[in-house]
Coordinates of C-alpha atoms in Angstrom, one line a residue:
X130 CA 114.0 93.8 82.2
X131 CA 115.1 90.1 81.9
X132 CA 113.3 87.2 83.0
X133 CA 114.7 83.3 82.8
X134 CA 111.5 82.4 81.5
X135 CA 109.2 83.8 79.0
X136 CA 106.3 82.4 80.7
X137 CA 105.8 82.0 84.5
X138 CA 105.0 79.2 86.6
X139 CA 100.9 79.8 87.5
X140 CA 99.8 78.5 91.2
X141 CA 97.2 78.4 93.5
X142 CA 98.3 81.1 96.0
X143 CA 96.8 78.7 98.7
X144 CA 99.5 76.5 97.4
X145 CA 102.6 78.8 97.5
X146 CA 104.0 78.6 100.8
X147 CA 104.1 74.5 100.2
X148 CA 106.5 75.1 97.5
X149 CA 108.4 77.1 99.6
X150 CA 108.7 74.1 101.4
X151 CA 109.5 72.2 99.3
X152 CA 113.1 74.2 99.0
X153 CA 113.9 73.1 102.5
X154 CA 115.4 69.6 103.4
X155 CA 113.2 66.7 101.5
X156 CA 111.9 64.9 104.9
X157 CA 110.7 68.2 106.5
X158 CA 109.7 69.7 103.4
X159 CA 106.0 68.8 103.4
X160 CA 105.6 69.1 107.0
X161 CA 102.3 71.3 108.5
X162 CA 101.4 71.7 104.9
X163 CA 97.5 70.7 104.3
X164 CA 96.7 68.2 102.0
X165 CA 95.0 70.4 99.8
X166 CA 97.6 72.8 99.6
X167 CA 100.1 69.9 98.2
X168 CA 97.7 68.8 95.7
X169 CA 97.4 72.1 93.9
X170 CA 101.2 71.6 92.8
X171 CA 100.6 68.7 91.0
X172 CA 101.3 70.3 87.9
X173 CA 104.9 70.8 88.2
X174 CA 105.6 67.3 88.2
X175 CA 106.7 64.8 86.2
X176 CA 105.2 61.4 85.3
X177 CA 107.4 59.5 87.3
X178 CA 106.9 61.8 89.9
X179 CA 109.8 63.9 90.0
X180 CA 109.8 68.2 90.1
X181 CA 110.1 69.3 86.4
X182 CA 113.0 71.1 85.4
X183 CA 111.0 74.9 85.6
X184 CA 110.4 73.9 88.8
X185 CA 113.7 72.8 89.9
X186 CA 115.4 76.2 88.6
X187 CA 112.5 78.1 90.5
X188 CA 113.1 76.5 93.8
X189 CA 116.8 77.3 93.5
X190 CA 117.0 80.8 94.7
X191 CA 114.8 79.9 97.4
X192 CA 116.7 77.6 99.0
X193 CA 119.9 79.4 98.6
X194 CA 118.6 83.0 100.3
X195 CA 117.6 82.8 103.7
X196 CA 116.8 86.7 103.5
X197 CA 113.7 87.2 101.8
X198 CA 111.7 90.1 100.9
X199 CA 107.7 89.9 101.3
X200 CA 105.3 93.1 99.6
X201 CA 102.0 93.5 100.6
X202 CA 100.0 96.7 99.4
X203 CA 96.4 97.6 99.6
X204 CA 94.3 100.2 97.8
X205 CA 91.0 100.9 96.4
X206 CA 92.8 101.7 93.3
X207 CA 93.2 98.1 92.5
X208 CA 91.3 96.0 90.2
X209 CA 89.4 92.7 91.9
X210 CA 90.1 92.3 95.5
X211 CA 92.1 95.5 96.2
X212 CA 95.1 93.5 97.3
X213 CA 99.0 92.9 95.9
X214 CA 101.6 90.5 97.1
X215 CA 104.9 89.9 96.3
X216 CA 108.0 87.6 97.7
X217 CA 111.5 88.0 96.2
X218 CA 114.2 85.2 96.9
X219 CA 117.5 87.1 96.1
X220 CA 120.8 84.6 95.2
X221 CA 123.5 86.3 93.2
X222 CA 122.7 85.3 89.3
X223 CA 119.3 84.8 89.0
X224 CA 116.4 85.5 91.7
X225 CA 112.7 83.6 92.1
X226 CA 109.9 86.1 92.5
X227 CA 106.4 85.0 93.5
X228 CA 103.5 87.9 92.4
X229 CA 100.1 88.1 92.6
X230 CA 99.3 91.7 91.5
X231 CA 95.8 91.3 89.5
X232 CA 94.1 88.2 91.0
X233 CA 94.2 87.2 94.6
X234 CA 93.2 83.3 94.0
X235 CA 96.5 82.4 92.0
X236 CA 100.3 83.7 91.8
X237 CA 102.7 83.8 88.9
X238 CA 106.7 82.4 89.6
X239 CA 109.2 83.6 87.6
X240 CA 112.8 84.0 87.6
X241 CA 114.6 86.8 87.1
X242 CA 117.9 88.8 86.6
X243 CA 119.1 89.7 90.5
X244 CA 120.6 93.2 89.0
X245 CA 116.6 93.6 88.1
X246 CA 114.8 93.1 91.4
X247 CA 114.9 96.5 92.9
X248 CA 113.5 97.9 89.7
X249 CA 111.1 94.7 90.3
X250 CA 110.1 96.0 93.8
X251 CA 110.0 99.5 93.3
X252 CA 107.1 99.0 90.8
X253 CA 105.3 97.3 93.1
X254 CA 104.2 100.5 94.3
X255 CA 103.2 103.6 92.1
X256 CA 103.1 106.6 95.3
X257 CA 104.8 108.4 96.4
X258 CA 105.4 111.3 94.1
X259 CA 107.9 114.0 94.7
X260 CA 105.7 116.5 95.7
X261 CA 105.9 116.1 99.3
X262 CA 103.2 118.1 100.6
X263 CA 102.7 116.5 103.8
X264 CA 98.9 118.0 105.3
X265 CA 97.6 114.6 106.5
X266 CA 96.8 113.5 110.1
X267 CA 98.9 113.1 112.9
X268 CA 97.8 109.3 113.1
X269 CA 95.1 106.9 112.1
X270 CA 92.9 104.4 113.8
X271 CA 93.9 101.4 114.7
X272 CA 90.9 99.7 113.2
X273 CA 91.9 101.1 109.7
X274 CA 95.2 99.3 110.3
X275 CA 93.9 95.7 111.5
X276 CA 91.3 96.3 108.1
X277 CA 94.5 97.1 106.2
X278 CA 96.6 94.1 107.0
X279 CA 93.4 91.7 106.6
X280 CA 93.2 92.8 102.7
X281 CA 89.9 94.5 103.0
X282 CA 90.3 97.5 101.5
X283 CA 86.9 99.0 101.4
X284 CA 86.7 98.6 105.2
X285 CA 89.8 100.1 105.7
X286 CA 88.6 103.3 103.1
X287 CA 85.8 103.5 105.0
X288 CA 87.1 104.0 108.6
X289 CA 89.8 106.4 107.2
X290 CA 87.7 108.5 105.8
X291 CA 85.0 108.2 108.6
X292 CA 88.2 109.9 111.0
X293 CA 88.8 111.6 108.3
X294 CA 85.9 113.6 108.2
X295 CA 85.9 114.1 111.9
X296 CA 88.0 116.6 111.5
X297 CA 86.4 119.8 109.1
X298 CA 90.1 120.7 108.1
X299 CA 90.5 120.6 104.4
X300 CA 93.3 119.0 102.9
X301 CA 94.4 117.5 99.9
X302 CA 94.9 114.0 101.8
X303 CA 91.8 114.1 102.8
X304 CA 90.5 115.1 99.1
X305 CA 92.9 111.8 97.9
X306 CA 91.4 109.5 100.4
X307 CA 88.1 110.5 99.4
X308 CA 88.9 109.9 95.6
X309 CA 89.9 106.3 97.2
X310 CA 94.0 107.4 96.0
X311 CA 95.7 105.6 98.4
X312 CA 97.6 103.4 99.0
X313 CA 99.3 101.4 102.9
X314 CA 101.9 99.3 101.9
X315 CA 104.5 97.3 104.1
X316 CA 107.7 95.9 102.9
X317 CA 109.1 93.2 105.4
X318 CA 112.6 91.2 105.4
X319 CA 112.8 87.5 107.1
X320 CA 115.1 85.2 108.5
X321 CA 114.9 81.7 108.1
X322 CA 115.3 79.5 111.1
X323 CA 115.1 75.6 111.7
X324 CA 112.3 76.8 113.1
X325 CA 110.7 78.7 110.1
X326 CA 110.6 82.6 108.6
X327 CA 110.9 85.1 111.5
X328 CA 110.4 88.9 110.9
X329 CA 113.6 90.7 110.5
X330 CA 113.0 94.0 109.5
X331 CA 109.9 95.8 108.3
X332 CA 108.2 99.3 107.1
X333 CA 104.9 100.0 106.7
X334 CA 103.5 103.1 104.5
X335 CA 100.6 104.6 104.6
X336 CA 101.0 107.3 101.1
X337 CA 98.5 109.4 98.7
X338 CA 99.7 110.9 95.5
X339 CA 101.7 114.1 97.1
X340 CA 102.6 112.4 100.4
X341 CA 103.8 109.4 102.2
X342 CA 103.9 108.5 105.8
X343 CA 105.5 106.1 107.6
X344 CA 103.0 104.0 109.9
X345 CA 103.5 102.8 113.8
X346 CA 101.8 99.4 112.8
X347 CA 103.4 97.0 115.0
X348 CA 101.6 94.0 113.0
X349 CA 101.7 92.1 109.9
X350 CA 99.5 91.6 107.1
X351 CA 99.5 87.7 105.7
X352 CA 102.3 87.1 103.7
X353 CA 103.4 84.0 101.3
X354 CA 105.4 82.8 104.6
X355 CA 103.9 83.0 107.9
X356 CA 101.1 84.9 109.3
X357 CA 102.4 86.8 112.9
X358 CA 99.4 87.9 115.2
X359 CA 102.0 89.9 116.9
X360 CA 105.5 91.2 115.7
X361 CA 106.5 92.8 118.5
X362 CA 110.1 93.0 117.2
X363 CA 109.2 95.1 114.2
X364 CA 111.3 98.2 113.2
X365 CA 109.0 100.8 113.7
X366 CA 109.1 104.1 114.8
X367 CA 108.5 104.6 118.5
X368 CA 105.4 106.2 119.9
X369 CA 102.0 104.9 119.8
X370 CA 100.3 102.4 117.5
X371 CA 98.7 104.1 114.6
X372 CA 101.3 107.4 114.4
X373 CA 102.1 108.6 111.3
X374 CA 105.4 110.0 110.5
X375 CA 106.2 112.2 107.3
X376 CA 108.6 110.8 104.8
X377 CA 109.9 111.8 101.3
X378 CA 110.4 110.0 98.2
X379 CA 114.3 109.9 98.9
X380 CA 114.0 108.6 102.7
X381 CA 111.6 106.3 101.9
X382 CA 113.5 104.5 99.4
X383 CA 117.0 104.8 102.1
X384 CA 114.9 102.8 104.1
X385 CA 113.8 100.0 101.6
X386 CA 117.9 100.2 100.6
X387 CA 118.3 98.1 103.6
X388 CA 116.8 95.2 102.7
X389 CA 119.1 94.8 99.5
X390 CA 122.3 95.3 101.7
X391 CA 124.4 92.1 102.4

């Protein structure tokens, strides 16, 4: 896989979604954004004061798609605080992705080859497997998913396995979520506005090793570009907040086909 550069632009994740503004026009482009989030990109300027050139090239992509893609994932499984996020910019050439997969405090942006980012998002997440052996629960409590989109994920391992437990049926989900294997992961598309990023599409995933389900979430977890309270226009499944509905490798990945389509 190709990048544009060999080695990443490193920021203060605090600071990302300032230079994301930073894309849009130059009066407006520091607007809302706290002092302190503006000062941690003092490193990609110049003397004189101008963006470096890495800078320049990043920002490029982002201001020419108005579709982006946001990853957030959660899991026990994961080293420090059991959270992943990812943004991808697509424009036709090269794309910007901002990642922070290991530590939560800081997030690496790099360009790379657009032909490369579905490969780059498809490794976000490691489940599901092909196995398919769907014996989980019908749905899970809405407290596991508010824990889930906050980025706690020993809060949200404890309340699904509390529920869990309720139940004496054996199952290997259950036997997963015990071995804390699991993973709830939402993929979400945006639209940018005058007025900001607005929610355009999204799909939440709630998967073990053998299984993955699709979630009624109805919410958001914090992304690089806004926070909803309340996405009411989400493209969830009907039913009930907190459903789960089985789905295989091959309709999962129909699904995230979407948000690549022009």
């Amino acid at each position: 896989m190709s990048t544009y550069f060999s080695a990443p632009l490193t920021l203060p994740t605090a600071s990302v979604p300032a230079f994301i503004a930073l894309a849009g026009p130059e009066e407006s482009a520091r607007e809302g954004i706290s002092g302190e989030a503006q000062m941690g990109l003092d490193t990609i300027y110049e003397a004189d004061g101008a963006l470096g050139g890495q800078a320049q090239m990043l920002l490029a992509p982002i201001r020419e798609d108005s579709t982006p893609l946001t990853q957030f994932a959660v899991s026990p499984r994961y080293p420090s605080s059991g959270v992943r996020r990812q943004c991808a910019f697509i424009a036709p050439g090269q794309s910007t992705i901002l990642s922070s997969l290991k530590e939560p405090e800081t997030t690496q942006v790099y360009r790379a080859e657009t032909h490369d980012v579905p490969q780059i998002v498809a490794e976000f997440s490691t489940f599901p497997s092909l196995k398919n052996r769907f014996d989980g629960p019908k749905r899970v409590p809405i407290e596991f998913i508010d824990a889930a989109n906050s980025g706690d994920a020993v809060a949200a391992h404890d309340i699904l396995l509390e529920e869990l437990e309720k139940s004496k049926k054996r199952s290997s989900f259950t036997r997963f979520v015990r071995e804390k294997n699991w993973e709830y992961a939402v993929w979400t598309s945006w639209m940018r506005t005058p007025q900001g990023y607005h929610v355009h599409r999204s799909y939440t995933v709630l998967s073990v090793p053998w299984a993955a389900y699709v979630v009624n979430a109805r919410t958001l977890p914090e992304s690089y570009l806004t926070q909803p309270s309340n996405a009411h226009d989400l493209a969830q499944p009907s039913g009930p907040v907190g459903d789960l509905e089985k789905c295989t490798r091959t309709e999962l990945w129909s699904q995230l086909a979407r948000f690549f389509a022009v």
